[in-house]
mmCIF file of C-alpha atoms in Angstrom:
data_model
loop_
_atom_site.group_PDB
_atom_site.id
_atom_site.type_symbol
_atom_site.label_atom_id
_atom_site.label_comp_id
_atom_site.label_asym_id
_atom_site.label_seq_id
_atom_site.Cartn_x
_atom_site.Cartn_y
_atom_site.Cartn_z
ATOM 1 C CA UNK A 1 -37.900 18.843 42.480
ATOM 2 C CA UNK A 2 -39.359 15.907 44.557
ATOM 3 C CA UNK A 3 -38.205 14.448 47.793
ATOM 4 C CA UNK A 4 -35.580 11.606 46.831
ATOM 5 C CA UNK A 5 -37.177 8.426 46.821
ATOM 6 C CA UNK A 6 -33.883 6.819 47.940
ATOM 7 C CA UNK A 7 -32.377 8.980 50.922
ATOM 8 C CA UNK A 8 -29.334 6.409 50.994
ATOM 9 C CA UNK A 9 -28.482 8.309 47.643
ATOM 10 C CA UNK A 10 -27.304 11.136 49.609
ATOM 11 C CA UNK A 11 -25.189 9.504 51.694
ATOM 12 C CA UNK A 12 -23.631 7.608 48.803
ATOM 13 C CA UNK A 13 -19.962 8.271 48.237
ATOM 14 C CA UNK A 14 -16.841 7.475 46.352
ATOM 15 C CA UNK A 15 -16.860 5.283 42.495
ATOM 16 C CA UNK A 16 -19.802 3.993 40.955
ATOM 17 C CA UNK A 17 -19.373 0.002 40.271
ATOM 18 C CA UNK A 18 -21.093 0.214 36.848
ATOM 19 C CA UNK A 19 -22.741 3.480 34.942
ATOM 20 C CA UNK A 20 -24.456 3.371 32.214
ATOM 21 C CA UNK A 21 -22.053 2.943 29.749
ATOM 22 C CA UNK A 22 -22.486 -0.571 30.789
ATOM 23 C CA UNK A 23 -24.778 -1.433 28.583
ATOM 24 C CA UNK A 24 -26.625 -3.546 30.649
ATOM 25 C CA UNK A 25 -26.894 -1.061 33.558
ATOM 26 C CA UNK A 26 -28.035 1.285 30.692
ATOM 27 C CA UNK A 27 -30.709 -1.223 29.454
ATOM 28 C CA UNK A 28 -31.651 -2.169 33.633
ATOM 29 C CA UNK A 29 -32.089 1.849 34.419
ATOM 30 C CA UNK A 30 -34.355 2.300 31.406
ATOM 31 C CA UNK A 31 -36.506 -0.723 31.364
ATOM 32 C CA UNK A 32 -36.855 -0.281 34.881
ATOM 33 C CA UNK A 33 -38.010 3.002 34.906
ATOM 34 C CA UNK A 34 -40.316 4.421 32.317
ATOM 35 C CA UNK A 35 -40.110 7.857 33.155
ATOM 36 C CA UNK A 36 -36.367 7.887 32.570
ATOM 37 C CA UNK A 37 -37.037 6.165 29.187
ATOM 38 C CA UNK A 38 -39.561 9.159 28.303
ATOM 39 C CA UNK A 39 -37.178 12.059 29.674
ATOM 40 C CA UNK A 40 -34.384 10.487 27.559
ATOM 41 C CA UNK A 41 -36.257 10.100 24.726
ATOM 42 C CA UNK A 42 -37.862 13.704 25.119
ATOM 43 C CA UNK A 43 -34.271 15.185 25.387
ATOM 44 C CA UNK A 44 -33.014 13.647 22.436
ATOM 45 C CA UNK A 45 -35.486 13.875 20.259
ATOM 46 C CA UNK A 46 -36.738 18.017 21.426
ATOM 47 C CA UNK A 47 -40.038 16.734 22.240
ATOM 48 C CA UNK A 48 -42.440 18.412 25.250
ATOM 49 C CA UNK A 49 -43.341 16.027 27.660
ATOM 50 C CA UNK A 50 -46.709 16.116 26.671
ATOM 51 C CA UNK A 51 -45.914 14.903 23.378
ATOM 52 C CA UNK A 52 -45.311 11.910 24.711
ATOM 53 C CA UNK A 53 -48.144 9.347 25.420
ATOM 54 C CA UNK A 54 -46.728 6.349 25.904
ATOM 55 C CA UNK A 55 -43.150 4.735 25.455
ATOM 56 C CA UNK A 56 -43.225 0.954 25.055
ATOM 57 C CA UNK A 57 -40.282 -1.369 25.301
ATOM 58 C CA UNK A 58 -41.084 -3.940 22.764
ATOM 59 C CA UNK A 59 -38.237 -6.367 23.522
ATOM 60 C CA UNK A 60 -37.903 -6.498 27.646
ATOM 61 C CA UNK A 61 -35.194 -9.069 29.199
ATOM 62 C CA UNK A 62 -35.679 -10.609 32.767
ATOM 63 C CA UNK A 63 -33.537 -8.196 34.556
ATOM 64 C CA UNK A 64 -30.632 -10.471 36.237
ATOM 65 C CA UNK A 65 -31.317 -13.713 34.605
ATOM 66 C CA UNK A 66 -28.227 -15.211 33.047
ATOM 67 C CA UNK A 67 -26.986 -14.187 30.089
ATOM 68 C CA UNK A 68 -24.828 -17.408 28.405
ATOM 69 C CA UNK A 69 -24.160 -15.422 25.460
ATOM 70 C CA UNK A 70 -21.931 -12.638 25.987
ATOM 71 C CA UNK A 71 -22.629 -10.800 22.965
ATOM 72 C CA UNK A 72 -26.255 -10.908 23.585
ATOM 73 C CA UNK A 73 -27.880 -7.750 22.279
ATOM 74 C CA UNK A 74 -28.755 -5.128 24.780
ATOM 75 C CA UNK A 75 -30.361 -2.423 22.843
ATOM 76 C CA UNK A 76 -33.790 -1.270 23.302
ATOM 77 C CA UNK A 77 -36.474 -1.094 20.930
ATOM 78 C CA UNK A 78 -39.244 1.108 21.873
ATOM 79 C CA UNK A 79 -42.616 1.970 20.406
ATOM 80 C CA UNK A 80 -43.279 5.708 20.826
ATOM 81 C CA UNK A 81 -46.588 6.906 21.073
ATOM 82 C CA UNK A 82 -47.588 3.594 19.110
ATOM 83 C CA UNK A 83 -46.188 5.525 15.616
ATOM 84 C CA UNK A 84 -42.472 5.444 15.964
ATOM 85 C CA UNK A 85 -40.008 2.693 16.215
ATOM 86 C CA UNK A 86 -37.046 3.511 18.132
ATOM 87 C CA UNK A 87 -33.870 1.387 18.823
ATOM 88 C CA UNK A 88 -31.472 2.979 21.792
ATOM 89 C CA UNK A 89 -28.244 1.307 21.701
ATOM 90 C CA UNK A 90 -24.990 1.949 24.061
ATOM 91 C CA UNK A 91 -21.652 1.074 22.259
ATOM 92 C CA UNK A 92 -18.524 1.625 23.986
ATOM 93 C CA UNK A 93 -16.177 -0.555 21.783
ATOM 94 C CA UNK A 94 -15.342 0.447 18.787
ATOM 95 C CA UNK A 95 -15.576 -2.741 16.681
ATOM 96 C CA UNK A 96 -14.764 -0.646 13.192
ATOM 97 C CA UNK A 97 -18.371 -1.446 11.835
ATOM 98 C CA UNK A 98 -20.668 1.094 13.428
ATOM 99 C CA UNK A 99 -22.024 2.636 10.539
ATOM 100 C CA UNK A 100 -23.153 -0.317 8.582
ATOM 101 C CA UNK A 101 -24.539 -1.809 11.726
ATOM 102 C CA UNK A 102 -26.834 1.026 12.583
ATOM 103 C CA UNK A 103 -27.852 1.442 9.218
ATOM 104 C CA UNK A 104 -29.019 -2.448 9.197
ATOM 105 C CA UNK A 105 -30.725 -2.011 12.667
ATOM 106 C CA UNK A 106 -32.646 0.647 11.808
ATOM 107 C CA UNK A 107 -33.587 -0.668 8.830
ATOM 108 C CA UNK A 108 -34.551 -4.140 10.355
ATOM 109 C CA UNK A 109 -36.486 -1.753 12.469
ATOM 110 C CA UNK A 110 -38.185 -0.119 9.454
ATOM 111 C CA UNK A 111 -39.341 -3.110 7.780
ATOM 112 C CA UNK A 112 -42.120 -4.409 9.787
ATOM 113 C CA UNK A 113 -45.088 -4.190 7.316
ATOM 114 C CA UNK A 114 -46.860 -7.389 7.065
ATOM 115 C CA UNK A 115 -48.074 -9.213 3.252
ATOM 116 C CA UNK A 116 -50.794 -6.995 2.599
ATOM 117 C CA UNK A 117 -50.556 -3.740 4.391
ATOM 118 C CA UNK A 118 -49.826 -0.186 2.563
ATOM 119 C CA UNK A 119 -46.691 1.372 2.423
ATOM 120 C CA UNK A 120 -47.859 4.157 3.962
ATOM 121 C CA UNK A 121 -48.831 2.137 6.995
ATOM 122 C CA UNK A 122 -45.307 2.003 7.674
ATOM 123 C CA UNK A 123 -43.865 3.257 11.425
ATOM 124 C CA UNK A 124 -40.974 5.719 11.132
ATOM 125 C CA UNK A 125 -38.114 4.287 12.445
ATOM 126 C CA UNK A 126 -35.127 5.844 14.666
ATOM 127 C CA UNK A 127 -31.992 4.779 15.787
ATOM 128 C CA UNK A 128 -29.988 6.306 18.440
ATOM 129 C CA UNK A 129 -26.718 5.173 19.505
ATOM 130 C CA UNK A 130 -24.514 6.407 22.468
ATOM 131 C CA UNK A 131 -20.740 6.023 21.795
ATOM 132 C CA UNK A 132 -17.698 6.446 23.674
ATOM 133 C CA UNK A 133 -15.537 7.102 20.855
ATOM 134 C CA UNK A 134 -15.463 9.259 18.058
ATOM 135 C CA UNK A 135 -17.141 8.225 14.534
ATOM 136 C CA UNK A 136 -15.506 10.661 12.075
ATOM 137 C CA UNK A 137 -12.329 11.519 14.097
ATOM 138 C CA UNK A 138 -12.048 14.258 11.078
ATOM 139 C CA UNK A 139 -15.112 15.721 11.853
ATOM 140 C CA UNK A 140 -15.920 15.563 15.429
ATOM 141 C CA UNK A 141 -19.345 16.175 16.736
ATOM 142 C CA UNK A 142 -21.065 15.824 20.452
ATOM 143 C CA UNK A 143 -24.453 14.984 18.953
ATOM 144 C CA UNK A 144 -25.258 14.333 15.387
ATOM 145 C CA UNK A 145 -28.540 13.557 13.047
ATOM 146 C CA UNK A 146 -28.906 12.214 9.803
ATOM 147 C CA UNK A 147 -31.677 11.752 7.450
ATOM 148 C CA UNK A 148 -32.019 10.795 3.892
ATOM 149 C CA UNK A 149 -31.504 13.627 1.529
ATOM 150 C CA UNK A 150 -30.860 15.191 -1.957
ATOM 151 C CA UNK A 151 -26.844 15.395 -1.381
ATOM 152 C CA UNK A 152 -26.958 18.460 -4.091
ATOM 153 C CA UNK A 153 -29.769 20.710 -2.333
ATOM 154 C CA UNK A 154 -30.342 18.978 0.750
ATOM 155 C CA UNK A 155 -34.082 18.515 -0.017
ATOM 156 C CA UNK A 156 -35.294 15.981 2.763
ATOM 157 C CA UNK A 157 -36.503 12.631 1.241
ATOM 158 C CA UNK A 158 -38.383 11.423 4.018
ATOM 159 C CA UNK A 159 -38.640 11.462 8.003
ATOM 160 C CA UNK A 160 -39.247 7.588 7.603
ATOM 161 C CA UNK A 161 -35.357 6.903 8.849
ATOM 162 C CA UNK A 162 -33.393 8.711 11.380
ATOM 163 C CA UNK A 163 -30.122 8.355 12.929
ATOM 164 C CA UNK A 164 -28.654 9.982 15.897
ATOM 165 C CA UNK A 165 -25.195 9.500 17.415
ATOM 166 C CA UNK A 166 -24.488 11.148 20.912
ATOM 167 C CA UNK A 167 -20.354 10.752 20.863
ATOM 168 C CA UNK A 168 -19.824 10.505 24.740
ATOM 169 C CA UNK A 169 -16.055 11.238 24.514
ATOM 170 C CA UNK A 170 -16.896 14.727 22.963
ATOM 171 C CA UNK A 171 -19.201 16.091 25.605
ATOM 172 C CA UNK A 172 -16.968 19.360 25.047
ATOM 173 C CA UNK A 173 -18.272 19.700 21.650
ATOM 174 C CA UNK A 174 -22.070 20.330 22.343
ATOM 175 C CA UNK A 175 -23.811 22.793 21.016
ATOM 176 C CA UNK A 176 -26.376 25.651 22.761
ATOM 177 C CA UNK A 177 -29.243 23.591 21.674
ATOM 178 C CA UNK A 178 -27.651 20.576 22.752
ATOM 179 C CA UNK A 179 -27.495 21.822 26.489
ATOM 180 C CA UNK A 180 -31.087 23.593 26.004
ATOM 181 C CA UNK A 181 -32.293 20.104 26.088
ATOM 182 C CA UNK A 182 -30.305 18.459 28.523
ATOM 183 C CA UNK A 183 -28.591 16.117 25.879
ATOM 184 C CA UNK A 184 -25.305 16.732 27.591
ATOM 185 C CA UNK A 185 -26.197 16.590 31.367
ATOM 186 C CA UNK A 186 -27.958 13.013 30.047
ATOM 187 C CA UNK A 187 -24.169 12.354 28.517
ATOM 188 C CA UNK A 188 -22.535 13.286 31.980
ATOM 189 C CA UNK A 189 -24.867 11.207 34.111
ATOM 190 C CA UNK A 190 -24.152 8.026 31.793
ATOM 191 C CA UNK A 191 -20.282 8.631 31.989
ATOM 192 C CA UNK A 192 -20.420 9.895 35.499
ATOM 193 C CA UNK A 193 -18.008 7.503 37.566
ATOM 194 C CA UNK A 194 -18.581 9.085 41.129
ATOM 195 C CA UNK A 195 -21.783 9.292 43.367
ATOM 196 C CA UNK A 196 -20.832 12.818 44.058
ATOM 197 C CA UNK A 197 -21.233 13.275 40.134
ATOM 198 C CA UNK A 198 -24.352 11.297 40.203
ATOM 199 C CA UNK A 199 -25.730 13.790 42.987
ATOM 200 C CA UNK A 200 -25.094 16.939 41.092
ATOM 201 C CA UNK A 201 -26.575 15.915 37.973
ATOM 202 C CA UNK A 202 -29.637 14.862 39.638
ATOM 203 C CA UNK A 203 -30.273 18.106 41.221
ATOM 204 C CA UNK A 204 -30.730 19.432 37.558
ATOM 205 C CA UNK A 205 -34.119 17.973 36.797
ATOM 206 C CA UNK A 206 -36.530 15.273 37.958
ATOM 207 C CA UNK A 207 -35.825 13.249 35.190
ATOM 208 C CA UNK A 208 -32.267 12.789 36.019
ATOM 209 C CA UNK A 209 -33.056 12.581 39.567
ATOM 210 C CA UNK A 210 -35.156 9.545 38.596
ATOM 211 C CA UNK A 211 -32.365 7.911 36.678
ATOM 212 C CA UNK A 212 -30.074 8.395 39.445
ATOM 213 C CA UNK A 213 -32.006 7.001 41.853
ATOM 214 C CA UNK A 214 -32.474 4.099 39.423
ATOM 215 C CA UNK A 215 -28.851 3.754 38.984
ATOM 216 C CA UNK A 216 -28.519 3.355 42.895
ATOM 217 C CA UNK A 217 -31.421 0.841 42.917
ATOM 218 C CA UNK A 218 -30.226 -1.337 40.320
ATOM 219 C CA UNK A 219 -26.367 -0.636 41.631
ATOM 220 C CA UNK A 220 -27.889 -2.507 44.743
ATOM 221 C CA UNK A 221 -29.331 -5.096 42.995
ATOM 222 C CA UNK A 222 -26.695 -8.329 43.280
ATOM 223 C CA UNK A 223 -27.836 -9.996 40.037
ATOM 224 C CA UNK A 224 -27.979 -6.958 38.019
ATOM 225 C CA UNK A 225 -24.424 -6.410 39.568
ATOM 226 C CA UNK A 226 -23.648 -9.397 38.517
ATOM 227 C CA UNK A 227 -24.703 -9.233 34.545
ATOM 228 C CA UNK A 228 -22.832 -5.680 34.872
ATOM 229 C CA UNK A 229 -19.569 -7.767 35.966
ATOM 230 C CA UNK A 230 -20.459 -10.197 33.032
ATOM 231 C CA UNK A 231 -20.557 -7.285 30.458
ATOM 232 C CA UNK A 232 -17.211 -5.839 31.895
ATOM 233 C CA UNK A 233 -15.728 -8.922 31.447
ATOM 234 C CA UNK A 234 -16.966 -9.131 27.627
ATOM 235 C CA UNK A 235 -15.592 -5.008 27.462
ATOM 236 C CA UNK A 236 -12.397 -6.578 28.692
ATOM 237 C CA UNK A 237 -12.225 -8.698 25.744
ATOM 238 C CA UNK A 238 -13.175 -6.333 23.447
ATOM 239 C CA UNK A 239 -10.568 -3.822 24.528
ATOM 240 C CA UNK A 240 -8.101 -6.427 24.105
ATOM 241 C CA UNK A 241 -9.385 -6.763 21.070
ATOM 242 C CA UNK A 242 -9.179 -3.268 20.072
ATOM 243 C CA UNK A 243 -5.742 -2.826 21.539
ATOM 244 C CA UNK A 244 -4.714 -5.712 19.022
ATOM 245 C CA UNK A 245 -6.233 -3.731 15.940
ATOM 246 C CA UNK A 246 -4.756 -0.701 17.024
ATOM 247 C CA UNK A 247 -1.333 -1.951 17.724
ATOM 248 C CA UNK A 248 -2.028 -3.999 14.125
ATOM 249 C CA UNK A 249 -2.591 -0.462 12.970
ATOM 250 C CA UNK A 250 0.354 0.952 13.979
ATOM 251 C CA UNK A 251 2.575 -1.880 13.016
ATOM 252 C CA UNK A 252 0.686 -1.262 9.772
ATOM 253 C CA UNK A 253 1.238 2.423 9.629
ATOM 254 C CA UNK A 254 4.959 2.112 10.404
ATOM 255 C CA UNK A 255 5.314 -0.519 7.691
ATOM 256 C CA UNK A 256 3.470 2.425 5.337
ATOM 257 C CA UNK A 257 5.593 5.167 6.455
ATOM 258 C CA UNK A 258 8.969 2.891 5.906
ATOM 259 C CA UNK A 259 7.226 1.743 2.205
ATOM 260 C CA UNK A 260 6.849 5.659 1.955
ATOM 261 C CA UNK A 261 10.072 6.207 2.971
ATOM 262 C CA UNK A 262 12.047 3.831 0.923
ATOM 263 C CA UNK A 263 9.835 4.963 -2.333
ATOM 264 C CA UNK A 264 11.125 8.614 -1.708
ATOM 265 C CA UNK A 265 14.443 7.441 -1.305
ATOM 266 C CA UNK A 266 14.548 5.717 -4.123
ATOM 267 C CA UNK A 267 12.858 8.317 -5.825
ATOM 268 C CA UNK A 268 15.790 10.598 -4.389
ATOM 269 C CA UNK A 269 18.132 8.232 -5.831
ATOM 270 C CA UNK A 270 16.121 7.674 -9.239
ATOM 271 C CA UNK A 271 16.448 11.895 -9.523
ATOM 272 C CA UNK A 272 20.058 11.769 -8.386
ATOM 273 C CA UNK A 273 20.989 9.034 -11.410
ATOM 274 C CA UNK A 274 18.511 10.802 -13.618
ATOM 275 C CA UNK A 275 20.526 14.236 -12.766
ATOM 276 C CA UNK A 276 24.019 12.226 -13.299
ATOM 277 C CA UNK A 277 22.825 10.626 -16.280
ATOM 278 C CA UNK A 278 22.039 14.280 -17.706
ATOM 279 C CA UNK A 279 25.126 15.201 -16.081
ATOM 280 C CA UNK A 280 27.318 12.647 -18.306
ATOM 281 C CA UNK A 281 24.886 13.608 -21.601
ATOM 282 C CA UNK A 282 25.611 16.793 -21.102
ATOM 283 C CA UNK A 283 29.706 16.426 -20.629
ATOM 284 C CA UNK A 284 29.491 13.977 -23.647
ATOM 285 C CA UNK A 285 27.693 16.633 -25.822
ATOM 286 C CA UNK A 286 30.167 19.119 -24.824
ATOM 287 C CA UNK A 287 33.296 16.967 -25.194
ATOM 288 C CA UNK A 288 31.474 15.731 -28.848
ATOM 289 C CA UNK A 289 31.261 19.592 -29.583
ATOM 290 C CA UNK A 290 34.524 19.975 -28.628
ATOM 291 C CA UNK A 291 36.179 17.405 -30.569
ATOM 292 C CA UNK A 292 33.584 18.524 -33.594
ATOM 293 C CA UNK A 293 34.833 22.475 -33.592
ATOM 294 C CA UNK A 294 38.545 20.878 -33.008
ATOM 295 C CA UNK A 295 38.177 18.830 -36.014
ATOM 296 C CA UNK A 296 36.600 21.580 -38.259
ATOM 297 C CA UNK A 297 39.205 23.831 -37.114
ATOM 298 C CA UNK A 298 41.842 21.016 -38.348
ATOM 299 C CA UNK A 299 40.144 20.379 -41.662
ATOM 300 C CA UNK A 300 39.934 24.478 -42.079
ATOM 301 C CA UNK A 301 43.736 24.287 -41.106
ATOM 302 C CA UNK A 302 44.282 21.576 -43.333
ATOM 303 C CA UNK A 303 42.356 23.228 -46.369
ATOM 304 C CA UNK A 304 44.352 26.268 -45.519
ATOM 305 C CA UNK A 305 47.082 24.520 -45.852
ATOM 306 C CA UNK A 306 46.417 22.952 -48.909
ATOM 307 C CA UNK A 307 45.032 26.079 -50.636
ATOM 308 C CA UNK A 308 48.221 27.870 -49.891
ATOM 309 C CA UNK A 309 50.646 24.402 -50.516
ATOM 310 C CA UNK A 310 48.472 24.693 -54.106
ATOM 311 C CA UNK A 311 49.045 28.112 -54.646
ATOM 312 C CA UNK A 312 52.992 27.881 -54.028
ATOM 313 C CA UNK A 313 53.191 24.976 -56.588
ATOM 314 C CA UNK A 314 51.192 26.997 -59.338
ATOM 315 C CA UNK A 315 53.621 29.591 -58.287
ATOM 316 C CA UNK A 316 56.511 27.247 -58.817
ATOM 317 C CA UNK A 317 55.087 25.855 -62.039
ATOM 318 C CA UNK A 318 54.675 29.370 -63.184
ATOM 319 C CA UNK A 319 58.263 30.126 -62.535
ATOM 320 C CA UNK A 320 59.580 27.250 -64.009
ATOM 321 C CA UNK A 321 57.615 27.985 -66.955
ATOM 322 C CA UNK A 322 58.884 31.571 -67.449
ATOM 323 C CA UNK A 323 62.423 30.450 -66.527
ATOM 324 C CA UNK A 324 61.807 27.660 -69.292
ATOM 325 C CA UNK A 325 60.989 30.256 -71.330
ATOM 326 C CA UNK A 326 63.438 32.610 -70.932
ATOM 327 C CA UNK A 327 65.895 29.492 -71.489
ATOM 328 C CA UNK A 328 64.486 28.507 -74.429
ATOM 329 C CA UNK A 329 64.598 32.737 -75.691
ATOM 330 C CA UNK A 330 68.191 32.664 -74.706
ATOM 331 C CA UNK A 331 68.904 29.595 -76.683
ATOM 332 C CA UNK A 332 66.980 30.821 -79.743
ATOM 333 C CA UNK A 333 69.273 33.824 -79.801
ATOM 334 C CA UNK A 334 72.162 32.182 -79.311
ATOM 335 C CA UNK A 335 70.659 29.830 -82.257
ATOM 336 C CA UNK A 336 70.389 32.941 -84.020
ATOM 337 C CA UNK A 337 73.580 34.493 -83.458
ATOM 338 C CA UNK A 338 75.667 31.498 -84.429
ATOM 339 C CA UNK A 339 73.329 31.473 -87.578
ATOM 340 C CA UNK A 340 74.437 34.818 -88.437
ATOM 341 C CA UNK A 341 78.121 34.015 -88.195
ATOM 342 C CA UNK A 342 77.905 31.009 -90.125
ATOM 343 C CA UNK A 343 76.334 33.333 -92.845
ATOM 344 C CA UNK A 344 79.063 35.577 -92.614
ATOM 345 C CA UNK A 345 81.565 33.054 -92.650
ATOM 346 C CA UNK A 346 79.903 31.661 -95.356
ATOM 347 C CA UNK A 347 80.044 34.848 -97.380
ATOM 348 C CA UNK A 348 83.654 35.782 -96.639
ATOM 349 C CA UNK A 349 84.520 32.225 -97.679
ATOM 350 C CA UNK A 350 82.552 32.855 -101.104
ATOM 351 C CA UNK A 351 84.312 36.088 -101.223
ATOM 352 C CA UNK A 352 87.852 35.047 -100.471
ATOM 353 C CA UNK A 353 87.253 32.428 -103.431
#
C-alpha cells in the first residue's frame, strides 16, 4: 500500500458532509481520478487491471461550475479501451422509472453508428446503475446483471447490451463472487457516513485508497461542496416527492383494502342472503310436501269414506230389494190364500144350491 497523498485524511474524523451517493461527489471523484474510475470498472466488470488500457470520460463537466438546471444529468459516459461504451449513474431517489430509463440510456449509448457504417462496427454498450433502493422487492439482489437471452433455454443472444444494477441498500446480499472482486467494499465506500469508515476501507487496496483520498480532496473544495449542496437540496425535493408518492400509495392501498373488505362483506352478506333464500325455499318445499301429503291423505280418506258409503248404500239397496221381494212373496201368498178361500166358498155355495 502506497503512502497517503493526503496525510490530513489520517486525522479526519466524524461525519462526512457528502459521500459518493451524492451524484455530484460521485461525478467529481471519478472524473478527477482516472485510476479510481479504472479500479471501479475493473471491479464491476471482473477485469484484471492489465486488461484496461484506457478509460476515457466522454462527457466531462467543469467541476465546481454552477448548474442552473437542478435536473442536470450527472451520469458518466466512458469509452473503455476505445471499444466498449459504459454509462455509470448514481441514483438514490426512486422515481419509479429506473427500468425504462436505464434501458433507454443503454440503447442511446449503443446507437452511435454514423450513416454508412457497418452494424459490426457498433461498440458494445454497458449501463451500470448504483441505486440506494431495491429495484425488485420480491427478488432483492446486491449486484445483478442483465443481458439479451432466450427466455426458454437461456441462450445468450448478444453481448452488445448489458445492464448492471448495484443495490447499495442490500450490501448484506453480496455473494462470494461480489466479495472476491471487492464490489461490496466499493458499495460500502459509496455509503460511508464517517471518515473512520473511509479510512478503514482505504486500507483494503490501492484503488479504494485512491478513492478515499479523492473524496477527501473533493470534500475540501468549496465549489464542489456547493454543488453537492445544490444536489442535496434537489434530493430533498425528490424525497418529499417520494414521501408524497408513498403516502398516496398507502392511501391507495388502504382504499383498496377497504374496497376489498366491502366486497368481502357484501359477498358474505350475499351468501347469507342466498343461504336464507335456500332455507326459505327448502322450508316452502317441505311445507308444500306436507300440504301435498295431507291433501293426498284427505283425498284417500274421502275415497275410503266414499267407498264405504257406496258399499253401505248398495248393501241398503240390496236389503231393501230383498225386503221388497219378501213382502211381494208374502202378498202373493196371501192373494193365493184368498183365492183358495174364495174358490172354496164358491164350491160350497154351488153345493148348497
